[in-house]
Tab-separated table of C-alpha atoms in Angstrom:
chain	number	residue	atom	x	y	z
B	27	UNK	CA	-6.464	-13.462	0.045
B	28	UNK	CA	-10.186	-15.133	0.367
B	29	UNK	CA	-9.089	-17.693	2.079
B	30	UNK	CA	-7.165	-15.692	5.097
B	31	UNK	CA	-9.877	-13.718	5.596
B	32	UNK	CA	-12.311	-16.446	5.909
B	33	UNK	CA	-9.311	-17.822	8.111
B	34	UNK	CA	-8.752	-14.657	10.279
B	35	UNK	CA	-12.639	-14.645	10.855
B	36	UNK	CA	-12.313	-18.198	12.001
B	37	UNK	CA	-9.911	-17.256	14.801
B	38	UNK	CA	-11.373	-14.051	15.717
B	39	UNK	CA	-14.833	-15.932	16.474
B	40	UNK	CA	-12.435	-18.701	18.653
B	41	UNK	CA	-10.129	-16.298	20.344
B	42	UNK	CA	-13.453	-14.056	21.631
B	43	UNK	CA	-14.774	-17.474	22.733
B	44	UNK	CA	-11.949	-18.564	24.644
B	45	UNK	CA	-10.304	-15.577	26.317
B	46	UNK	CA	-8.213	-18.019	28.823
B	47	UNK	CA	-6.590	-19.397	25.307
B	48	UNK	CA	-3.740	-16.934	24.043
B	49	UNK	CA	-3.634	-16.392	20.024
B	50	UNK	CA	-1.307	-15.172	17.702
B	51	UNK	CA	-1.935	-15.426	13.969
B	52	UNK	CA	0.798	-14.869	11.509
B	53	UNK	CA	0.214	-14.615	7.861
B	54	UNK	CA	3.521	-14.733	5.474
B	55	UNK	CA	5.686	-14.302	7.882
B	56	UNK	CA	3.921	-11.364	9.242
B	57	UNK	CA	1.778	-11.178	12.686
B	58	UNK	CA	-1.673	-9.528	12.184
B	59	UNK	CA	-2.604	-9.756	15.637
B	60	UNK	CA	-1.496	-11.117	19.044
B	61	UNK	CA	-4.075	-11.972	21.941
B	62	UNK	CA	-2.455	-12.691	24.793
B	63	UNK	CA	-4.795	-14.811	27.652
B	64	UNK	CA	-7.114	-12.532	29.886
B	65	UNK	CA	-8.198	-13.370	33.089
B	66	UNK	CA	-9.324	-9.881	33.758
B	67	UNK	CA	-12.118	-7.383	32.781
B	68	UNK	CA	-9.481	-5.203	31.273
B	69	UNK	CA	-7.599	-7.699	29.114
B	70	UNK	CA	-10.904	-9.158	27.780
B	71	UNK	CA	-11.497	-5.727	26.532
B	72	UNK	CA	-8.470	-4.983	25.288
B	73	UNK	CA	-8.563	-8.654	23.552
B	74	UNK	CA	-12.193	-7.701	22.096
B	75	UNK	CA	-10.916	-4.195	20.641
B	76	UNK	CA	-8.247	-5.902	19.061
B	77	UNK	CA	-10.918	-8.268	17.394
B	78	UNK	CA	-13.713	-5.121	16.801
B	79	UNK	CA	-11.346	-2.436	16.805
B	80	UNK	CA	-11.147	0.534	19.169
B	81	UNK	CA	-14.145	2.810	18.080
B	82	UNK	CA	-15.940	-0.449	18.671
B	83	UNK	CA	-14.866	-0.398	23.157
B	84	UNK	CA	-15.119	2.899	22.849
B	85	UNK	CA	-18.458	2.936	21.988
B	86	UNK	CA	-20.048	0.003	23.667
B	87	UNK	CA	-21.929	-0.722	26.652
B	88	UNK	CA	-21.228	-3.438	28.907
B	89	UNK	CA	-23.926	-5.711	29.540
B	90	UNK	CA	-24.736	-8.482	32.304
B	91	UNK	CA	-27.968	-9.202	33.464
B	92	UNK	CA	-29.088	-12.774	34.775
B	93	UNK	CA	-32.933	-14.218	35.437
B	94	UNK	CA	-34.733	-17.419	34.828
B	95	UNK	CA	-31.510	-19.297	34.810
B	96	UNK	CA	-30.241	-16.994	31.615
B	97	UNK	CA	-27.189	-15.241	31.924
B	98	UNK	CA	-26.570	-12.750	29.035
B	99	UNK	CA	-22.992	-10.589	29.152
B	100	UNK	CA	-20.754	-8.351	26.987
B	101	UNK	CA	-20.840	-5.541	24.947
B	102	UNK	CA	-23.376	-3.796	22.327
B	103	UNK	CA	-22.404	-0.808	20.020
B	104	UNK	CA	-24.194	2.434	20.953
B	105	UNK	CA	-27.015	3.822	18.459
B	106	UNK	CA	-24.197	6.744	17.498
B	107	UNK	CA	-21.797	3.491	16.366
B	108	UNK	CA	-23.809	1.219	14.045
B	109	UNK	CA	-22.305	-0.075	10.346
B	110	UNK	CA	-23.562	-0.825	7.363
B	111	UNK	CA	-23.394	-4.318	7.236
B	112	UNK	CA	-23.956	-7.048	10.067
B	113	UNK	CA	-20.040	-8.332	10.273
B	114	UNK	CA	-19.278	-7.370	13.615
B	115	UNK	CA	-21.851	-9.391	15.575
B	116	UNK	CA	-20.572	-12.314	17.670
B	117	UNK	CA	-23.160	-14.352	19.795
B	118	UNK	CA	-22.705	-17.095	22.028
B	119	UNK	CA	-24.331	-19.771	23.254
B	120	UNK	CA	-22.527	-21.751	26.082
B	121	UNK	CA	-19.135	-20.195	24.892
B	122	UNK	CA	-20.395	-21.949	21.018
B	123	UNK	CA	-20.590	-19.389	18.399
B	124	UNK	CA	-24.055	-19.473	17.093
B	125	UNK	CA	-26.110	-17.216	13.973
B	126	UNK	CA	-29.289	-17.524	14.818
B	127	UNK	CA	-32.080	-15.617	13.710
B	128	UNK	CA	-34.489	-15.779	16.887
B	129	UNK	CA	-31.374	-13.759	18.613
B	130	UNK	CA	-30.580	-11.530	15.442
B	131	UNK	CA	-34.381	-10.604	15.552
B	132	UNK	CA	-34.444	-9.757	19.371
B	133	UNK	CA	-31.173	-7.385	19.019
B	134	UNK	CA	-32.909	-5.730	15.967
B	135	UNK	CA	-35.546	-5.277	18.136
B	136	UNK	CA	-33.921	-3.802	20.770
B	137	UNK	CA	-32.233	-1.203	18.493
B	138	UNK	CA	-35.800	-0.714	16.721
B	139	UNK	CA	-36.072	2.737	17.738
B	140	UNK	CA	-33.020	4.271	17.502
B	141	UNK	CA	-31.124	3.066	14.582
B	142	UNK	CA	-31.813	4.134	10.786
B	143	UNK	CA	-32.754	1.539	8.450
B	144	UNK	CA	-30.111	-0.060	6.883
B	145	UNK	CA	-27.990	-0.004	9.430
B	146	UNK	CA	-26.615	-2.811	11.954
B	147	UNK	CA	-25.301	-2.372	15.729
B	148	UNK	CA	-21.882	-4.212	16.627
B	149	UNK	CA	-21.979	-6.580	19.421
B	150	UNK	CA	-20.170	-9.442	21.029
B	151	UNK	CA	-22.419	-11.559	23.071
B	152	UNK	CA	-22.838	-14.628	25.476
B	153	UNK	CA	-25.835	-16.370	26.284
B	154	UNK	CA	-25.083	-18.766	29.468
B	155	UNK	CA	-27.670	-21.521	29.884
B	156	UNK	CA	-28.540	-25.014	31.110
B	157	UNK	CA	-27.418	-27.218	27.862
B	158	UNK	CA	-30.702	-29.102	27.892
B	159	UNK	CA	-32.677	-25.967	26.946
B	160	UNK	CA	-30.785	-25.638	23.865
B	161	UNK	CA	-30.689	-27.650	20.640
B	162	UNK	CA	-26.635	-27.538	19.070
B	163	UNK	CA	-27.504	-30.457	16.242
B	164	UNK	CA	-30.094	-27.883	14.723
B	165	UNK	CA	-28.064	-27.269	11.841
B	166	UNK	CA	-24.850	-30.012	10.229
B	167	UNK	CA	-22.257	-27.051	10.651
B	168	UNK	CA	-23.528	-26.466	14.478
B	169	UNK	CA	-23.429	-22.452	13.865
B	170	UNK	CA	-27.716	-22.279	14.631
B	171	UNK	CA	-29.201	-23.791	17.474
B	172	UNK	CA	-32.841	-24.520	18.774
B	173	UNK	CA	-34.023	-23.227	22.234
B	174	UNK	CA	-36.398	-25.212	24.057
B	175	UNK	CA	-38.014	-21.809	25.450
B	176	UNK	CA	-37.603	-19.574	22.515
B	177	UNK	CA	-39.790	-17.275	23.493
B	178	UNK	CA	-38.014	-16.943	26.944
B	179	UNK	CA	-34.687	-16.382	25.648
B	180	UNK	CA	-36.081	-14.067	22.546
B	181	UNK	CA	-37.625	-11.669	25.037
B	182	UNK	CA	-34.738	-11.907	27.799
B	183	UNK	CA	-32.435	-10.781	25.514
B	184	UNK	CA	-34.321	-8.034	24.007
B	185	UNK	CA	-35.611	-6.527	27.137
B	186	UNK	CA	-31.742	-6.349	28.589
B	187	UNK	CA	-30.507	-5.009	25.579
B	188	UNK	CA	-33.381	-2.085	24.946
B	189	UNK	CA	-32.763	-1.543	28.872
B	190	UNK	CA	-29.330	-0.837	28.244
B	191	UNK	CA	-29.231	1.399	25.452
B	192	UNK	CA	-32.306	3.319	26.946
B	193	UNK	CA	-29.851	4.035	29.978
B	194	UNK	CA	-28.012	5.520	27.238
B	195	UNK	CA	-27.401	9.535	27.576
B	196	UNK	CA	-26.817	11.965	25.293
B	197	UNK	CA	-23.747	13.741	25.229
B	198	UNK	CA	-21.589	16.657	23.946
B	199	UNK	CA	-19.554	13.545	21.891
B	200	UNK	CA	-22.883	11.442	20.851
B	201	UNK	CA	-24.428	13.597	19.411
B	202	UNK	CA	-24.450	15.350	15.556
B	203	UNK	CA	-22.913	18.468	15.281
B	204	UNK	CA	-25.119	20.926	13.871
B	205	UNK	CA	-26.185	24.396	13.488
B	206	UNK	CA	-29.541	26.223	13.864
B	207	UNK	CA	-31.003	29.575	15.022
B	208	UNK	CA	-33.002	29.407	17.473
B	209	UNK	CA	-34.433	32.912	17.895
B	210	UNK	CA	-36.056	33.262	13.885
């Protein structure tokens, strides 16, 4: 069971990389999901909510911005959707699935000031750049990466990501339900 979960994780972080690649993993006989290719907006979403889940689409925010020859697209989790632990955050770098904690720290500090402590936003994430500004032999199992311009790229993608969810609205669906008097 350890093993086709570390498995299934392998292909989700391949299929979201690739959505021009179809994938279908079966498991004893069984098929636990089916991706088919997407060359549209709305199958790559439907792919990525059959990777995230649902509540996960329903809840993000589509991102794309582009400047100093960064392109940074996808979707982030609203404040109202965060989890308890950081497994569903994809990033990636040239279409290269990266951890990397210059880009973890920016995203926690876009979501600073609106999420509790303890809790992590879902994302899935591409960082388009010029392959000389970025290190892939940083680490022997090429999941971290160096950026020439660190800095750059830290503040780029915190800046389009706080930008984003301070577009954000309130509404009658985001927000708590609760009770209170006002008139005592």
């Amino acid at each position: 069971k350890t093993e086709f979960s570390h498995i299934e994780e392998v292909i989700k972080r391949v299929a979201l990389a690739n959505f021009a690649v179809a994938f279908t993993l079966v498991h004893n006989d069984k098929t636990i999901f089916q991706l088919p290719a997407a060359d549209t907006d709305q199958l790559r979403e439907e792919g990525v909510a059959k990777v995230c889940g649902k509540a996960f689409m329903q809840h993000a925010l589509a991102i794309e911005n582009t400047a100093t020859g960064l392109r940074l697209s996808g979707w982030i989790s609203q404040p109202t959707f965060s989890r308890s632990q950081s497994d569903m955050q994809y990033f990636y770098v040239n279409h290269r699935m990266v951890r990397d904690k210059l880009v973890n720290h920016a995203v926690r500090r876009a979501y600073h000031d609106v999420l509790y402590s303890g809790r992590f936003p879902a994302f899935v994430l591409y960082l388009e750049m010029r392959p000389d500004e970025v290190d892939v032999n940083a680490h022997p199992a090429k999941v971290e990466v160096r950026f020439r311009e660190g800095r750059l790229v830290y503040d780029f993608i915190a800046k389009t990501l706080k930008q984003a969810i301070a577009e954000v609205r309130p509404t009658a669906d985001t927000m708590p339900a609760y009770s209170a008097n006002l008139n005592k």
